[in-house]
Coordinates of N, CA and C in Angstrom, one line a residue:
M1 N 139.8 85.4 89.1 CA 139.1 85.3 87.8 C 138.9 87.3 87.3
T2 N 139.0 87.3 85.5 CA 138.0 88.4 85.4 C 137.1 87.9 85.1
A3 N 136.2 88.9 84.8 CA 134.9 89.3 84.5 C 135.5 89.9 83.0
V4 N 134.4 88.5 81.5 CA 134.7 88.9 81.0 C 133.3 90.4 80.2
G5 N 133.7 91.1 79.3 CA 132.3 91.7 78.9 C 132.3 92.8 78.2
P6 N 131.7 94.2 77.5 CA 132.1 94.4 76.7 C 133.2 95.4 77.1
G7 N 134.4 96.3 76.3 CA 134.9 97.1 76.3 C 134.0 98.6 76.6
P8 N 135.2 99.2 77.4 CA 135.1 100.1 77.5 C 133.9 101.3 76.6
D9 N 134.8 101.3 75.9 CA 133.7 101.7 74.2 C 133.3 101.4 73.6
Q10 N 132.3 100.1 74.0 CA 131.2 99.0 73.6 C 130.5 98.5 75.1
T11 N 128.8 98.2 73.9 CA 128.0 98.7 74.9 C 127.3 97.1 74.7
E12 N 126.6 96.5 75.3 CA 125.7 95.5 75.0 C 124.7 96.1 74.3
P13 N 124.0 94.9 73.4 CA 122.5 95.6 72.8 C 121.6 95.0 73.7
P14 N 120.4 96.5 74.5 CA 119.8 95.9 75.3 C 118.4 94.5 75.1
R15 N 118.8 93.7 76.5 CA 118.2 92.6 76.1 C 116.2 92.5 76.4
P16 N 115.9 92.2 75.1 CA 114.6 92.2 75.7 C 113.8 92.1 76.8
R17 N 113.1 93.2 77.2 CA 112.3 92.7 78.6 C 110.4 92.2 78.6
T18 N 110.2 91.0 79.1 CA 109.0 90.4 78.8 C 108.1 91.1 79.7
V19 N 107.0 91.4 79.2 CA 106.5 92.0 80.1 C 105.0 90.7 80.3
A20 N 103.8 91.5 81.6 CA 103.0 89.8 81.7 C 102.4 91.1 82.2
V21 N 100.3 91.0 81.9 CA 99.5 91.7 83.3 C 98.4 90.6 83.5
R22 N 98.7 90.3 84.8 CA 97.6 89.3 85.3 C 96.2 89.8 86.4
P23 N 95.8 89.1 86.8 CA 94.7 89.6 87.5 C 95.5 89.7 89.4
V24 N 94.9 90.1 89.7 CA 95.6 90.5 90.9 C 95.0 89.0 92.0
G25 N 95.7 88.4 92.6 CA 95.6 87.2 93.6 C 95.9 87.3 94.7
P26 N 95.8 86.0 95.8 CA 95.5 86.6 96.8 C 97.4 87.1 97.3
G27 N 98.2 85.4 96.7 CA 99.3 85.7 97.5 C 99.4 87.6 97.1
D28 N 98.7 88.8 96.4 CA 99.7 89.9 96.1 C 99.7 90.7 97.5
W29 N 99.0 90.6 97.7 CA 98.4 91.9 99.2 C 99.4 92.4 99.8
W30 N 100.1 91.6 100.3 CA 101.4 92.1 100.7 C 102.6 93.4 100.4
W31 N 102.5 92.6 98.6 CA 103.6 92.9 98.2 C 103.1 95.0 96.8
L32 N 100.8 95.5 97.1 CA 100.7 95.8 97.3 C 100.7 96.5 97.7
T33 N 100.2 96.7 99.3 CA 100.8 97.1 101.0 C 102.4 98.1 99.9
R34 N 103.2 96.9 99.8 CA 104.0 98.0 100.1 C 105.1 98.1 99.3
A35 N 104.6 98.1 98.1 CA 105.2 99.5 96.3 C 104.2 100.5 96.4
G36 N 102.5 100.2 97.4 CA 101.4 101.7 97.0 C 102.5 102.2 98.2
L37 N 103.2 101.7 99.9 CA 103.6 103.7 99.9 C 104.7 103.4 100.4
A38 N 105.7 102.8 99.3 CA 107.2 103.0 99.1 C 107.1 104.4 98.9
P39 N 108.4 105.6 99.5 CA 108.7 106.8 99.1 C 108.9 107.3 98.6
E40 N 109.1 106.9 97.7 CA 109.3 107.1 96.2 C 108.0 107.4 95.2
M41 N 107.0 107.1 95.7 CA 105.3 107.6 95.2 C 104.9 108.9 95.4
A42 N 105.4 109.3 96.5 CA 104.8 110.7 96.9 C 104.9 111.6 96.3
G43 N 105.0 112.3 95.7 CA 104.8 113.4 95.1 C 105.2 113.1 93.7
V44 N 105.3 112.3 93.1 CA 104.6 111.6 91.6 C 103.9 111.4 91.6
Q45 N 103.7 110.4 92.1 CA 102.6 108.8 92.1 C 101.2 109.9 91.5
Y46 N 101.4 110.5 92.9 CA 100.3 110.8 93.7 C 100.5 112.0 95.1
H47 N 99.7 113.2 95.0 CA 100.6 114.0 96.2 C 101.0 114.1 97.1
W48 N 100.6 114.6 97.5 CA 101.7 114.1 99.1 C 100.8 114.8 99.9
L49 N 98.9 115.1 99.5 CA 98.5 115.6 100.3 C 98.0 114.6 100.3
E50 N 98.0 113.5 99.5 CA 97.0 112.6 99.2 C 97.7 111.5 100.4
L51 N 99.1 111.5 100.7 CA 100.2 110.4 101.2 C 98.6 109.5 102.6
P52 N 98.0 111.1 102.8 CA 97.1 109.4 104.6 C 96.7 108.7 103.8
L53 N 95.6 108.8 102.8 CA 95.1 108.3 101.8 C 95.7 106.9 101.2
Q54 N 97.0 107.8 101.3 CA 97.6 105.5 100.8 C 98.0 104.4 101.8
L55 N 97.2 104.9 103.4 CA 97.0 104.1 104.2 C 96.5 103.1 103.9
Y56 N 94.9 103.3 103.2 CA 93.8 102.9 103.0 C 93.9 102.2 102.0
I57 N 94.4 103.4 101.1 CA 94.4 102.8 99.4 C 95.5 102.2 99.1
A58 N 96.5 101.7 99.8 CA 97.4 101.1 99.0 C 97.0 99.2 99.7
P59 N 97.0 99.2 100.8 CA 96.2 97.7 100.8 C 94.7 97.1 100.6
A60 N 94.5 98.1 99.9 CA 92.8 97.7 99.4 C 93.0 97.2 97.7
R61 N 94.6 97.8 97.5 CA 94.6 97.0 96.0 C 94.0 95.5 95.7
G62 N 95.0 95.4 97.1 CA 94.7 93.9 97.3 C 93.8 92.9 96.8
T63 N 92.6 94.0 97.8 CA 91.6 93.1 98.0 C 89.6 93.2 97.0
P64 N 89.7 92.3 97.2 CA 88.4 93.3 95.9 C 86.7 93.0 96.7
I65 N 87.3 95.1 97.7 CA 86.2 95.3 97.9 C 85.0 96.1 97.0
R66 N 85.5 96.5 95.5 CA 85.0 97.0 94.9 C 84.7 96.5 93.5
P67 N 84.5 96.6 92.5 CA 84.6 95.7 90.9 C 84.5 96.4 90.3
G68 N 86.2 95.7 89.3 CA 86.6 95.8 88.3 C 88.0 95.9 88.5
P69 N 88.9 95.8 87.4 CA 90.0 95.7 87.1 C 90.7 95.0 87.6
R70 N 91.9 94.5 88.7 CA 93.0 95.1 88.6 C 93.9 93.9 89.1
C71 N 95.0 94.3 88.0 CA 96.3 93.6 87.9 C 97.1 94.0 88.4
I72 N 97.7 92.7 88.5 CA 99.7 92.9 88.6 C 101.1 93.0 86.4
I73 N 100.6 93.6 87.5 CA 102.4 94.5 86.2 C 103.6 93.8 86.0
E74 N 104.7 92.0 85.8 CA 105.2 92.1 85.7 C 106.4 91.7 84.3
V75 N 107.6 91.5 85.4 CA 108.5 92.3 84.0 C 109.9 91.1 84.7
D76 N 109.5 90.7 83.1 CA 110.8 89.5 83.6 C 110.7 88.8 85.0
G77 N 108.9 88.2 84.5 CA 108.8 87.3 85.4 C 108.8 88.3 87.0
V78 N 108.7 88.8 87.2 CA 109.1 89.5 88.8 C 108.4 90.9 88.8
R79 N 107.1 91.1 89.8 CA 106.2 91.4 90.3 C 106.6 93.3 89.7
A80 N 106.3 94.4 89.6 CA 106.9 95.0 89.0 C 105.8 96.5 89.4
G81 N 104.6 96.3 88.9 CA 104.1 97.7 89.8 C 102.9 97.2 89.4
Y82 N 101.3 97.6 89.4 CA 99.8 97.7 89.8 C 99.1 99.0 88.1
I83 N 98.1 98.0 87.2 CA 96.9 98.9 86.7 C 95.5 98.6 87.8
G84 N 94.9 99.3 87.1 CA 93.6 98.9 87.5 C 92.6 99.7 88.1
R85 N 91.9 99.2 89.2 CA 90.8 100.6 89.5 C 91.3 100.7 91.1
N86 N 91.5 102.5 91.2 CA 91.6 103.2 92.8 C 90.7 102.2 92.7
P87 N 91.0 101.8 94.2 CA 90.1 100.9 95.3 C 88.5 102.1 95.7
L88 N 89.3 103.2 96.1 CA 89.1 103.9 96.7 C 87.6 105.4 95.7
S89 N 88.8 106.0 94.3 CA 87.6 106.7 93.2 C 87.1 105.9 93.0
G90 N 87.5 105.0 91.7 CA 87.5 103.7 91.3 C 88.3 104.0 89.8
N91 N 88.9 105.3 89.7 CA 89.5 105.9 88.7 C 90.5 104.2 88.1
L92 N 91.6 104.9 86.9 CA 91.7 103.9 86.8 C 92.8 104.4 87.6
E93 N 94.4 104.1 88.0 CA 95.9 104.4 88.2 C 96.4 102.8 87.6
Y94 N 97.8 102.9 87.2 CA 99.0 102.6 87.1 C 99.9 102.5 87.9
F95 N 101.2 102.4 88.1 CA 102.7 102.9 88.6 C 103.4 101.3 88.5
L96 N 105.0 101.8 88.0 CA 105.6 100.6 88.2 C 106.6 101.0 88.8
R97 N 107.3 100.3 89.5 CA 108.2 100.6 90.2 C 109.7 101.2 89.1
P98 N 110.7 101.8 89.6 CA 111.3 102.5 89.3 C 112.6 101.5 88.1
W99 N 112.9 100.4 88.8 CA 113.6 99.6 87.9 C 113.2 98.8 87.1
A100 N 111.5 98.9 87.0 CA 110.7 98.1 85.6 C 110.5 99.5 84.1
R101 N 111.0 100.5 84.7 CA 110.7 101.6 83.6 C 111.4 101.4 82.2
G102 N 111.1 102.1 81.4 CA 111.6 101.8 80.8 C 111.6 101.7 79.2
G103 N 109.8 101.5 78.4 CA 109.0 100.8 77.8 C 107.9 100.1 78.4
T104 N 108.7 99.7 79.1 CA 107.5 98.5 79.2 C 105.3 99.2 79.9
G105 N 105.8 101.0 80.2 CA 104.7 100.9 81.2 C 104.1 100.5 79.5
T106 N 103.9 101.1 78.2 CA 103.0 101.1 76.9 C 102.6 99.9 76.6
T107 N 103.6 98.9 77.1 CA 102.7 97.9 76.9 C 102.1 97.3 78.2
A108 N 101.9 97.9 78.9 CA 101.3 97.3 80.2 C 100.2 97.9 80.1
I109 N 100.4 98.9 79.5 CA 98.6 99.3 79.5 C 98.4 98.9 78.7
A110 N 98.9 98.9 77.1 CA 97.7 98.3 76.3 C 97.3 96.4 76.1
T111 N 97.9 95.8 77.0 CA 97.6 94.9 77.4 C 96.5 94.8 78.7
F112 N 96.0 95.6 79.0 CA 96.0 95.6 80.5 C 94.2 96.4 80.0
L113 N 94.2 97.0 79.0 CA 93.7 97.6 78.4 C 92.3 96.7 77.5
R114 N 93.2 96.4 76.8 CA 93.1 94.9 75.4 C 92.5 93.9 76.0
D115 N 93.1 93.5 77.4 CA 92.5 91.9 77.8 C 92.1 92.0 79.1
H116 N 91.7 93.1 79.6 CA 91.6 93.2 80.6 C 90.1 94.1 81.6
R117 N 89.6 94.5 80.5 CA 88.8 95.0 80.6 C 86.9 94.8 80.5
A118 N 87.4 93.4 80.0 CA 85.4 93.1 79.2 C 84.7 93.5 80.6
G119 N 83.5 94.1 79.7 CA 82.6 94.5 80.8 C 82.7 95.1 81.7
D120 N 83.8 96.5 81.6 CA 84.4 97.0 82.9 C 83.6 98.7 82.5
R121 N 83.1 99.2 82.6 CA 82.2 100.9 82.5 C 83.8 101.9 81.9
R122 N 82.8 103.2 81.3 CA 83.8 104.1 81.6 C 85.1 104.4 82.9
R123 N 85.7 104.7 82.6 CA 86.8 104.5 83.8 C 87.9 106.4 82.8
A124 N 88.3 106.8 84.1 CA 89.0 108.1 83.7 C 90.2 107.4 84.5
F125 N 91.9 108.1 83.5 CA 93.2 108.0 84.3 C 93.7 109.3 85.2
F126 N 93.7 109.5 86.1 CA 93.7 110.9 86.5 C 95.7 111.3 86.2
V127 N 96.4 111.5 85.4 CA 97.5 111.8 85.5 C 98.4 114.2 85.7
S128 N 99.3 113.7 86.9 CA 99.8 114.4 87.7 C 100.5 115.4 85.8
S129 N 100.0 116.7 86.1 CA 101.2 117.6 85.4 C 102.8 117.1 86.1
K130 N 103.4 115.9 86.5 CA 104.7 116.3 86.7 C 104.9 115.3 86.9
N131 N 104.5 114.1 86.0 CA 104.2 113.2 85.6 C 103.8 113.1 84.1
E132 N 104.9 113.4 82.8 CA 105.0 113.3 81.7 C 105.2 111.9 81.3
R133 N 105.3 111.3 81.6 CA 106.3 110.1 81.1 C 105.0 109.3 81.2
S134 N 104.0 109.3 81.9 CA 103.3 108.1 82.2 C 101.6 109.4 81.4
R135 N 101.9 110.2 81.2 CA 100.7 110.6 79.7 C 101.6 110.0 78.7
R136 N 102.8 110.4 78.3 CA 103.2 109.6 77.0 C 102.4 108.1 76.8
A137 N 103.3 107.4 77.8 CA 102.8 105.6 77.6 C 102.4 105.5 77.3
L138 N 100.8 106.4 78.5 CA 99.4 106.2 78.2 C 98.3 106.1 77.2
E139 N 99.4 107.4 76.3 CA 99.0 108.0 74.3 C 100.3 107.2 73.4
R140 N 101.4 106.8 73.8 CA 101.2 105.4 73.1 C 101.0 103.5 73.2
A141 N 99.9 103.9 74.2 CA 99.6 102.3 74.3 C 98.5 102.5 73.2
F142 N 97.7 103.4 73.2 CA 96.5 104.4 72.4 C 97.0 104.2 71.3
D143 N 97.3 104.9 71.2 CA 98.0 104.0 69.1 C 98.9 102.0 68.9
R144 N 99.0 102.1 69.4 CA 100.0 100.9 69.6 C 97.8 100.7 69.5
L145 N 96.5 100.5 70.3 CA 95.4 99.2 70.1 C 95.5 100.2 68.8
G146 N 95.4 101.1 68.3 CA 94.4 101.9 66.6 C 93.4 102.3 68.0
W147 N 93.7 103.2 68.2 CA 92.6 103.3 69.4 C 92.7 105.2 68.8
H148 N 90.9 106.5 69.0 CA 91.8 107.8 67.9 C 91.3 108.3 69.5
E149 N 91.9 109.5 69.4 CA 91.2 110.4 70.9 C 89.5 111.0 69.9
G150 N 88.9 110.7 71.2 CA 87.5 111.6 70.9 C 86.7 110.4 70.6
D151 N 87.2 109.2 70.3 CA 86.2 107.5 69.9 C 86.6 106.3 71.4
E152 N 87.9 106.0 71.3 CA 88.0 105.0 72.2 C 88.4 106.1 73.5
Y153 N 89.1 106.7 73.9 CA 90.1 108.1 74.9 C 89.4 109.0 74.0
Q154 N 89.7 110.6 75.4 CA 89.8 111.8 75.6 C 90.8 112.1 76.2
I155 N 91.4 113.1 75.9 CA 91.9 113.0 77.3 C 91.5 115.7 77.1
A156 N 92.2 115.7 78.8 CA 91.3 117.8 79.1 C 92.0 117.7 80.3
P157 N 92.0 118.8 80.3 CA 93.1 119.1 81.5 C 91.9 119.0 82.7
A158 N 92.6 118.8 83.5 CA 92.3 119.0 84.9 C 92.4 119.5 85.7
R159 N 92.8 119.4 87.2 CA 93.3 120.4 88.5 C 94.2 119.4 88.0
M160 N 95.7 120.3 88.9 CA 96.8 120.0 88.9 C 97.5 118.7 87.3
G161 N 96.6 118.7 86.1 CA 97.0 117.5 84.9 C 96.7 117.4 84.4
W162 N 95.4 115.6 83.7 CA 94.5 115.5 82.7 C 93.8 114.4 83.3
R163 N 92.9 114.5 82.5 CA 92.0 113.8 82.8 C 91.9 112.2 81.4
I164 N 92.7 111.5 81.4 CA 92.3 110.7 80.6 C 91.1 109.6 80.4
T165 N 90.1 109.8 79.9 CA 89.2 108.4 80.0 C 89.3 107.1 79.1
V166 N 88.7 107.2 78.9 CA 89.1 105.7 78.5 C 86.5 105.1 77.5
A167 N 86.8 104.9 77.2 CA 86.3 103.9 76.3 C 85.3 102.8 77.0
P168 N 84.0 102.1 77.6 CA 84.4 100.8 78.9 C 84.6 100.1 77.7
G169 N 85.3 98.2 78.4 CA 85.7 97.2 77.9 C 85.2 96.6 77.5

């Protein structure tokens, strides 16, 4: 039997992906722990020197140790990332598994900032200078929300990257 599909000079149009952001639930602990300790995270999502801290941070993402928003990002109904409060610093953080990247970050960030931060305080994202993709996703999300730099958010240089502070929710 032969598979039928586009020929070598034809491509299928990209299929729209569904992106959902939902609060972390009790069944997410194991997934958050494994995803947070994945080798591809070191050196990109966080600095190599922070690797020992991830032994605490990764499992703590799935527990309500300290108050603050914590959400799972799902792409096409599958867990694909996390966005919310870092359990150690209190700053905001997000990550997506490599297979889920490609336009989904902007949607997830905008949804999180619009729908999941009610009553939350001013918080900051720290973005590594090696992670320009994440900075662009944040800026596109702010544009999508109609936010203006200096009003709803601020971008400032930080050690090894940028500090992007968002207004209270």
